[in-house]
Amino acid sequence: GAGVSQSPSNKVTEKGKDVELRCDPISGHTALYWYRQSLGQGLEFLIYFQGNSAPDKSGLPSDRFSAERTGGSVSTLTIQRTQQEDSAVYLCASSLETGSPYEQYFGPGTRLTVT
Amino acid sequence: GENVEQHPSTLSVQEGDSAVIKCTYSDSASNYFPWYKQELGKGPQLIIDIRSNVGEKKDQRIAVTLNKTAKHFSLHITETQPEDSAVYFCAANDYKLSFGAGTTVTVRA
């Protein structure tokens, strides 16, 4: 079946602009996660959704970052007033919440470049 | 929070030989240990995982071992092939995965 999809695959933006990154999880997966992958910091957890609720937002690096999930499916990660240090690959993953709750399947990522 | 260390950072092996990657973790409450393979330009792909109530798990040419007392776990790839060349990440915790820094594996033909 279809895996996790993310759009856009690449995004170049100017410093100070806002960006929205989209994630479509695997159909039927109730849990959704955002991670960030950068050269200096490796793979970092950002936020976790169970359904439309976000019980853990502890990884969001600043209040410029926010995320929402609607209909228990699609999620959007928004970065306001982008900074150069926001340049990274943003990865989305999803998992079933029953059976094997922790098997996370990743999408291809969105490469964000802030100029 | 959980801290995962991974060694080595790079590994070059001859085709057909075995590759071993080792990870240690700090939080004794961690109960789930997946391994991911990442090829250039792609997202991480789950290749195998192990839970805290199991000491070893095999899937064809790959195997993972877990020592909860010592807080370390390892990935073993036997009979390596050129398509095994990639970056491999270990991770630990439950829903909030903490990742190692990655191992770049190169299989020489």
PDB file of C-alpha atoms in Angstrom:
ATOM      1  CA  GLY A   1       0.000   0.000   0.000  1.00  0.00           C
ATOM      2  CA  ALA A   2       0.952   3.672  -0.098  1.00  0.00           C
ATOM      3  CA  GLY A   3       3.533   4.845   2.363  1.00  0.00           C
ATOM      4  CA  VAL A   4       3.899   8.167   4.151  1.00  0.00           C
ATOM      5  CA  SER A   5       3.977  11.058   1.708  1.00  0.00           C
ATOM      6  CA  GLN A   6       5.320  14.561   2.272  1.00  0.00           C
ATOM      7  CA  SER A   7       5.136  17.757   0.281  1.00  0.00           C
ATOM      8  CA  PRO A   8       6.884  19.679  -0.997  1.00  0.00           C
ATOM      9  CA  SER A   9       9.996  17.537  -1.427  1.00  0.00           C
ATOM     10  CA  ASN A  10      12.147  20.671  -1.511  1.00  0.00           C
ATOM     11  CA  LYS A  11      11.476  24.186  -0.299  1.00  0.00           C
ATOM     12  CA  VAL A  12      13.712  27.217  -0.609  1.00  0.00           C
ATOM     13  CA  THR A  13      12.578  30.281   1.292  1.00  0.00           C
ATOM     14  CA  GLU A  14      13.968  33.627   2.314  1.00  0.00           C
ATOM     15  CA  LYS A  15      14.803  34.361   5.914  1.00  0.00           C
ATOM     16  CA  GLY A  16      11.803  35.793   7.726  1.00  0.00           C
ATOM     17  CA  LYS A  17       9.158  34.107   5.564  1.00  0.00           C
ATOM     18  CA  ASP A  18       6.677  31.512   6.856  1.00  0.00           C
ATOM     19  CA  VAL A  19       6.572  27.961   5.469  1.00  0.00           C
ATOM     20  CA  GLU A  20       4.120  25.081   5.686  1.00  0.00           C
ATOM     21  CA  LEU A  21       5.157  21.464   5.340  1.00  0.00           C
ATOM     22  CA  ARG A  22       2.595  18.739   4.767  1.00  0.00           C
ATOM     23  CA  CYS A  23       2.457  15.087   5.782  1.00  0.00           C
ATOM     24  CA  ASP A  24       0.024  12.380   4.673  1.00  0.00           C
ATOM     25  CA  PRO A  25       0.369   9.339   6.945  1.00  0.00           C
ATOM     26  CA  ILE A  26      -0.260   5.725   6.041  1.00  0.00           C
ATOM     27  CA  SER A  27      -4.006   5.110   5.893  1.00  0.00           C
ATOM     28  CA  GLY A  28      -5.296   3.868   9.233  1.00  0.00           C
ATOM     29  CA  HIS A  29      -2.284   5.012  11.234  1.00  0.00           C
ATOM     30  CA  THR A  30      -3.499   6.969  14.236  1.00  0.00           C
ATOM     31  CA  ALA A  31      -0.128   8.194  15.488  1.00  0.00           C
ATOM     32  CA  LEU A  32       1.954  10.743  13.604  1.00  0.00           C
ATOM     33  CA  TYR A  33       5.391  12.157  14.371  1.00  0.00           C
ATOM     34  CA  TRP A  34       7.581  14.960  13.099  1.00  0.00           C
ATOM     35  CA  TYR A  35      11.365  14.778  13.253  1.00  0.00           C
ATOM     36  CA  ARG A  36      14.105  17.043  11.975  1.00  0.00           C
ATOM     37  CA  GLN A  37      17.376  15.837  10.457  1.00  0.00           C
ATOM     38  CA  SER A  38      20.277  18.239  10.252  1.00  0.00           C
ATOM     39  CA  LEU A  39      24.038  17.828   9.900  1.00  0.00           C
ATOM     40  CA  GLY A  40      24.835  19.215  13.291  1.00  0.00           C
ATOM     41  CA  GLN A  41      22.024  17.696  15.354  1.00  0.00           C
ATOM     42  CA  GLY A  42      21.237  14.381  13.670  1.00  0.00           C
ATOM     43  CA  LEU A  43      17.642  13.132  13.875  1.00  0.00           C
ATOM     44  CA  GLU A  44      15.603  15.002  16.484  1.00  0.00           C
ATOM     45  CA  PHE A  45      12.035  14.409  17.679  1.00  0.00           C
ATOM     46  CA  LEU A  46       9.777  17.452  17.298  1.00  0.00           C
ATOM     47  CA  ILE A  47       6.167  16.503  18.075  1.00  0.00           C
ATOM     48  CA  TYR A  48       3.827  13.529  18.367  1.00  0.00           C
ATOM     49  CA  PHE A  49       0.118  13.329  17.503  1.00  0.00           C
ATOM     50  CA  GLN A  50      -2.361  10.751  18.717  1.00  0.00           C
ATOM     51  CA  GLY A  51      -5.400  11.379  16.566  1.00  0.00           C
ATOM     52  CA  ASN A  52      -5.756  15.162  16.362  1.00  0.00           C
ATOM     53  CA  SER A  53      -4.204  15.768  19.776  1.00  0.00           C
ATOM     54  CA  ALA A  54      -0.543  16.467  20.437  1.00  0.00           C
ATOM     55  CA  PRO A  55       0.313  14.990  23.843  1.00  0.00           C
ATOM     56  CA  ASP A  56       4.018  15.702  23.368  1.00  0.00           C
ATOM     57  CA  LYS A  57       5.313  18.911  21.800  1.00  0.00           C
ATOM     58  CA  SER A  58       8.523  18.895  23.790  1.00  0.00           C
ATOM     59  CA  GLY A  59      10.823  18.763  20.778  1.00  0.00           C
ATOM     60  CA  LEU A  60       9.597  21.946  19.059  1.00  0.00           C
ATOM     61  CA  PRO A  61      12.686  24.203  19.176  1.00  0.00           C
ATOM     62  CA  SER A  62      10.878  27.538  19.577  1.00  0.00           C
ATOM     63  CA  ASP A  63       7.454  29.149  19.502  1.00  0.00           C
ATOM     64  CA  ARG A  64       8.010  29.849  15.807  1.00  0.00           C
ATOM     65  CA  PHE A  65       7.254  26.170  15.218  1.00  0.00           C
ATOM     66  CA  SER A  66       3.705  24.799  15.366  1.00  0.00           C
ATOM     67  CA  ALA A  67       1.880  21.788  14.009  1.00  0.00           C
ATOM     68  CA  GLU A  68      -1.665  20.635  13.618  1.00  0.00           C
ATOM     69  CA  ARG A  69      -3.451  17.554  12.475  1.00  0.00           C
ATOM     70  CA  THR A  70      -6.995  17.469  11.154  1.00  0.00           C
ATOM     71  CA  GLY A  71      -9.390  14.583  10.651  1.00  0.00           C
ATOM     72  CA  GLY A  72      -6.906  12.225  12.254  1.00  0.00           C
ATOM     73  CA  SER A  73      -4.972  12.207   9.005  1.00  0.00           C
ATOM     74  CA  VAL A  74      -3.038  15.011   7.317  1.00  0.00           C
ATOM     75  CA  SER A  75      -0.645  17.087   9.401  1.00  0.00           C
ATOM     76  CA  THR A  76       0.948  20.446   8.717  1.00  0.00           C
ATOM     77  CA  LEU A  77       4.143  21.736  10.317  1.00  0.00           C
ATOM     78  CA  THR A  78       4.390  25.523  10.170  1.00  0.00           C
ATOM     79  CA  ILE A  79       7.561  27.508  10.736  1.00  0.00           C
ATOM     80  CA  GLN A  80       7.075  31.250  11.140  1.00  0.00           C
ATOM     81  CA  ARG A  81       9.735  33.874  10.481  1.00  0.00           C
ATOM     82  CA  THR A  82      12.205  31.275   9.248  1.00  0.00           C
ATOM     83  CA  GLN A  83      15.857  31.516  10.262  1.00  0.00           C
ATOM     84  CA  GLN A  84      18.925  30.022   8.581  1.00  0.00           C
ATOM     85  CA  GLU A  85      19.298  27.519  11.422  1.00  0.00           C
ATOM     86  CA  ASP A  86      15.902  26.087  10.433  1.00  0.00           C
ATOM     87  CA  SER A  87      17.495  24.646   7.281  1.00  0.00           C
ATOM     88  CA  ALA A  88      17.186  20.859   7.569  1.00  0.00           C
ATOM     89  CA  VAL A  89      15.247  17.873   6.312  1.00  0.00           C
ATOM     90  CA  TYR A  90      11.872  17.597   8.039  1.00  0.00           C
ATOM     91  CA  LEU A  91      10.685  14.019   8.318  1.00  0.00           C
ATOM     92  CA  CYS A  92       7.229  12.730   9.117  1.00  0.00           C
ATOM     93  CA  ALA A  93       6.470   9.233  10.392  1.00  0.00           C
ATOM     94  CA  SER A  94       3.302   7.355  11.281  1.00  0.00           C
ATOM     95  CA  SER A  95       2.415   4.240  13.256  1.00  0.00           C
ATOM     96  CA  LEU A  96      -0.501   2.116  14.325  1.00  0.00           C
ATOM     97  CA  GLU A  97      -1.426   2.697  17.902  1.00  0.00           C
ATOM     98  CA  THR A  98      -2.413  -0.883  18.590  1.00  0.00           C
ATOM     99  CA  GLY A  99      -0.671  -4.187  17.967  1.00  0.00           C
ATOM    100  CA  SER A 100       2.799  -2.847  17.216  1.00  0.00           C
ATOM    101  CA  PRO A 101       2.399   0.715  18.451  1.00  0.00           C
ATOM    102  CA  TYR A 102       5.973   1.841  18.068  1.00  0.00           C
ATOM    103  CA  GLU A 103       6.869   0.786  14.537  1.00  0.00           C
ATOM    104  CA  GLN A 104       7.320   4.155  12.895  1.00  0.00           C
ATOM    105  CA  TYR A 105       7.385   4.397   9.115  1.00  0.00           C
ATOM    106  CA  PHE A 106       8.983   7.470   7.650  1.00  0.00           C
ATOM    107  CA  GLY A 107       8.202   9.555   4.619  1.00  0.00           C
ATOM    108  CA  PRO A 108      10.846  10.846   2.191  1.00  0.00           C
ATOM    109  CA  GLY A 109      11.131  14.199   3.957  1.00  0.00           C
ATOM    110  CA  THR A 110      10.995  17.858   2.963  1.00  0.00           C
ATOM    111  CA  ARG A 111      14.356  19.544   2.479  1.00  0.00           C
ATOM    112  CA  LEU A 112      14.053  23.125   3.705  1.00  0.00           C
ATOM    113  CA  THR A 113      16.662  25.682   2.764  1.00  0.00           C
ATOM    114  CA  VAL A 114      16.470  29.153   4.279  1.00  0.00           C
ATOM    115  CA  THR A 115      18.525  31.731   2.385  1.00  0.00           C
TER     116      THR A 115
ATOM    117  CA  GLY B   1      16.103  12.366  28.331  1.00  0.00           C
ATOM    118  CA  GLU B   2      17.448   9.380  26.449  1.00  0.00           C
ATOM    119  CA  ASN B   3      20.956   9.567  25.005  1.00  0.00           C
ATOM    120  CA  VAL B   4      22.006   7.065  22.323  1.00  0.00           C
ATOM    121  CA  GLU B   5      25.591   6.616  21.224  1.00  0.00           C
ATOM    122  CA  GLN B   6      26.468   4.707  18.061  1.00  0.00           C
ATOM    123  CA  HIS B   7      29.777   3.239  16.845  1.00  0.00           C
ATOM    124  CA  PRO B   8      31.511   3.204  14.474  1.00  0.00           C
ATOM    125  CA  SER B   9      30.644   6.311  12.483  1.00  0.00           C
ATOM    126  CA  THR B  10      31.945   4.720   9.281  1.00  0.00           C
ATOM    127  CA  LEU B  11      32.405   1.073   8.343  1.00  0.00           C
ATOM    128  CA  SER B  12      33.901  -0.369   5.170  1.00  0.00           C
ATOM    129  CA  VAL B  13      33.567  -4.106   4.539  1.00  0.00           C
ATOM    130  CA  GLN B  14      34.345  -6.479   1.722  1.00  0.00           C
ATOM    131  CA  GLU B  15      31.330  -7.951  -0.025  1.00  0.00           C
ATOM    132  CA  GLY B  16      30.388 -11.193   1.687  1.00  0.00           C
ATOM    133  CA  ASP B  17      31.872 -10.211   5.036  1.00  0.00           C
ATOM    134  CA  SER B  18      29.867  -9.311   8.142  1.00  0.00           C
ATOM    135  CA  ALA B  19      29.179  -5.830   9.518  1.00  0.00           C
ATOM    136  CA  VAL B  20      28.475  -5.015  13.153  1.00  0.00           C
ATOM    137  CA  ILE B  21      27.179  -1.701  14.527  1.00  0.00           C
ATOM    138  CA  LYS B  22      26.915  -1.075  18.265  1.00  0.00           C
ATOM    139  CA  CYS B  23      24.760   1.316  20.261  1.00  0.00           C
ATOM    140  CA  THR B  24      24.449   2.208  23.910  1.00  0.00           C
ATOM    141  CA  TYR B  25      21.579   4.002  25.630  1.00  0.00           C
ATOM    142  CA  SER B  26      21.214   5.797  28.919  1.00  0.00           C
ATOM    143  CA  ASP B  27      17.566   5.486  30.023  1.00  0.00           C
ATOM    144  CA  SER B  28      16.799   2.122  31.622  1.00  0.00           C
ATOM    145  CA  ALA B  29      13.074   2.772  30.998  1.00  0.00           C
ATOM    146  CA  SER B  30      13.549   2.526  27.214  1.00  0.00           C
ATOM    147  CA  ASN B  31      11.761  -0.556  25.927  1.00  0.00           C
ATOM    148  CA  TYR B  32      11.919  -0.370  22.141  1.00  0.00           C
ATOM    149  CA  PHE B  33      14.998  -0.431  19.907  1.00  0.00           C
ATOM    150  CA  PRO B  34      14.541  -0.065  16.129  1.00  0.00           C
ATOM    151  CA  TRP B  35      17.149   0.085  13.404  1.00  0.00           C
ATOM    152  CA  TYR B  36      16.749   2.191  10.284  1.00  0.00           C
ATOM    153  CA  LYS B  37      18.533   2.206   6.935  1.00  0.00           C
ATOM    154  CA  GLN B  38      18.717   5.487   5.052  1.00  0.00           C
ATOM    155  CA  GLU B  39      19.782   5.802   1.437  1.00  0.00           C
ATOM    156  CA  LEU B  40      20.752   9.103  -0.119  1.00  0.00           C
ATOM    157  CA  GLY B  41      17.769  11.392  -0.641  1.00  0.00           C
ATOM    158  CA  LYS B  42      15.312   9.045   1.054  1.00  0.00           C
ATOM    159  CA  GLY B  43      13.669   8.794   4.429  1.00  0.00           C
ATOM    160  CA  PRO B  44      14.796   6.239   7.031  1.00  0.00           C
ATOM    161  CA  GLN B  45      13.514   2.714   6.371  1.00  0.00           C
ATOM    162  CA  LEU B  46      12.734   0.441   9.323  1.00  0.00           C
ATOM    163  CA  ILE B  47      14.713  -2.766   8.837  1.00  0.00           C
ATOM    164  CA  ILE B  48      14.375  -4.539  12.174  1.00  0.00           C
ATOM    165  CA  ASP B  49      13.420  -3.801  15.764  1.00  0.00           C
ATOM    166  CA  ILE B  50      13.628  -5.456  19.155  1.00  0.00           C
ATOM    167  CA  ARG B  51      11.662  -4.994  22.338  1.00  0.00           C
ATOM    168  CA  SER B  52      12.991  -5.129  25.877  1.00  0.00           C
ATOM    169  CA  ASN B  53      11.595  -8.569  26.650  1.00  0.00           C
ATOM    170  CA  VAL B  54      13.630 -10.192  23.851  1.00  0.00           C
ATOM    171  CA  GLY B  55      17.398 -10.741  23.713  1.00  0.00           C
ATOM    172  CA  GLU B  56      17.861 -11.473  20.032  1.00  0.00           C
ATOM    173  CA  LYS B  57      15.925 -11.277  16.792  1.00  0.00           C
ATOM    174  CA  LYS B  58      16.815 -12.396  13.256  1.00  0.00           C
ATOM    175  CA  ASP B  59      15.439 -11.617   9.840  1.00  0.00           C
ATOM    176  CA  GLN B  60      17.325 -13.299   7.011  1.00  0.00           C
ATOM    177  CA  ARG B  61      20.788 -11.670   6.879  1.00  0.00           C
ATOM    178  CA  ILE B  62      20.229  -9.182   9.684  1.00  0.00           C
ATOM    179  CA  ALA B  63      20.052  -9.749  13.411  1.00  0.00           C
ATOM    180  CA  VAL B  64      19.833  -7.566  16.493  1.00  0.00           C
ATOM    181  CA  THR B  65      20.923  -8.351  20.027  1.00  0.00           C
ATOM    182  CA  LEU B  66      19.955  -6.509  23.193  1.00  0.00           C
ATOM    183  CA  ASN B  67      21.663  -6.511  26.583  1.00  0.00           C
ATOM    184  CA  LYS B  68      19.402  -4.590  28.954  1.00  0.00           C
ATOM    185  CA  THR B  69      21.742  -4.966  31.901  1.00  0.00           C
ATOM    186  CA  ALA B  70      24.592  -3.309  30.032  1.00  0.00           C
ATOM    187  CA  LYS B  71      22.233  -1.008  28.110  1.00  0.00           C
ATOM    188  CA  HIS B  72      23.602  -1.817  24.716  1.00  0.00           C
ATOM    189  CA  PHE B  73      22.267  -3.297  21.491  1.00  0.00           C
ATOM    190  CA  SER B  74      23.858  -4.267  18.200  1.00  0.00           C
ATOM    191  CA  LEU B  75      23.018  -4.798  14.550  1.00  0.00           C
ATOM    192  CA  HIS B  76      24.671  -7.653  12.661  1.00  0.00           C
ATOM    193  CA  ILE B  77      24.569  -7.922   8.876  1.00  0.00           C
ATOM    194  CA  THR B  78      25.940 -11.144   7.418  1.00  0.00           C
ATOM    195  CA  GLU B  79      26.994 -11.879   3.824  1.00  0.00           C
ATOM    196  CA  THR B  80      27.008  -8.179   2.972  1.00  0.00           C
ATOM    197  CA  GLN B  81      26.035  -7.097  -0.522  1.00  0.00           C
ATOM    198  CA  PRO B  82      26.609  -3.798  -2.372  1.00  0.00           C
ATOM    199  CA  GLU B  83      22.954  -2.848  -1.808  1.00  0.00           C
ATOM    200  CA  ASP B  84      23.621  -2.875   1.940  1.00  0.00           C
ATOM    201  CA  SER B  85      25.663   0.309   1.465  1.00  0.00           C
ATOM    202  CA  ALA B  86      23.749   3.091   3.286  1.00  0.00           C
ATOM    203  CA  VAL B  87      23.613   5.013   6.552  1.00  0.00           C
ATOM    204  CA  TYR B  88      22.263   2.966   9.454  1.00  0.00           C
ATOM    205  CA  PHE B  89      20.688   4.496  12.560  1.00  0.00           C
ATOM    206  CA  CYS B  90      19.874   2.897  15.873  1.00  0.00           C
ATOM    207  CA  ALA B  91      17.182   4.387  18.090  1.00  0.00           C
ATOM    208  CA  ALA B  92      15.729   3.854  21.538  1.00  0.00           C
ATOM    209  CA  ASN B  93      12.783   4.811  23.725  1.00  0.00           C
ATOM    210  CA  ASP B  94       9.097   4.269  23.097  1.00  0.00           C
ATOM    211  CA  TYR B  95       7.095   6.680  20.969  1.00  0.00           C
ATOM    212  CA  LYS B  96       9.675   9.466  21.179  1.00  0.00           C
ATOM    213  CA  LEU B  97      12.637   7.922  19.438  1.00  0.00           C
ATOM    214  CA  SER B  98      16.135   9.109  20.262  1.00  0.00           C
ATOM    215  CA  PHE B  99      18.545   8.324  17.438  1.00  0.00           C
ATOM    216  CA  GLY B 100      22.220   7.548  17.295  1.00  0.00           C
ATOM    217  CA  ALA B 101      24.405   9.676  15.047  1.00  0.00           C
ATOM    218  CA  GLY B 102      24.467   7.077  12.268  1.00  0.00           C
ATOM    219  CA  THR B 103      26.958   4.674  10.696  1.00  0.00           C
ATOM    220  CA  THR B 104      27.899   5.003   7.043  1.00  0.00           C
ATOM    221  CA  VAL B 105      28.381   1.472   5.733  1.00  0.00           C
ATOM    222  CA  THR B 106      30.250   0.909   2.478  1.00  0.00           C
ATOM    223  CA  VAL B 107      30.347  -2.569   0.975  1.00  0.00           C
ATOM    224  CA  ARG B 108      33.300  -2.998  -1.404  1.00  0.00           C
ATOM    225  CA  ALA B 109      32.685  -5.257  -4.381  1.00  0.00           C
TER     226      ALA B 109
END
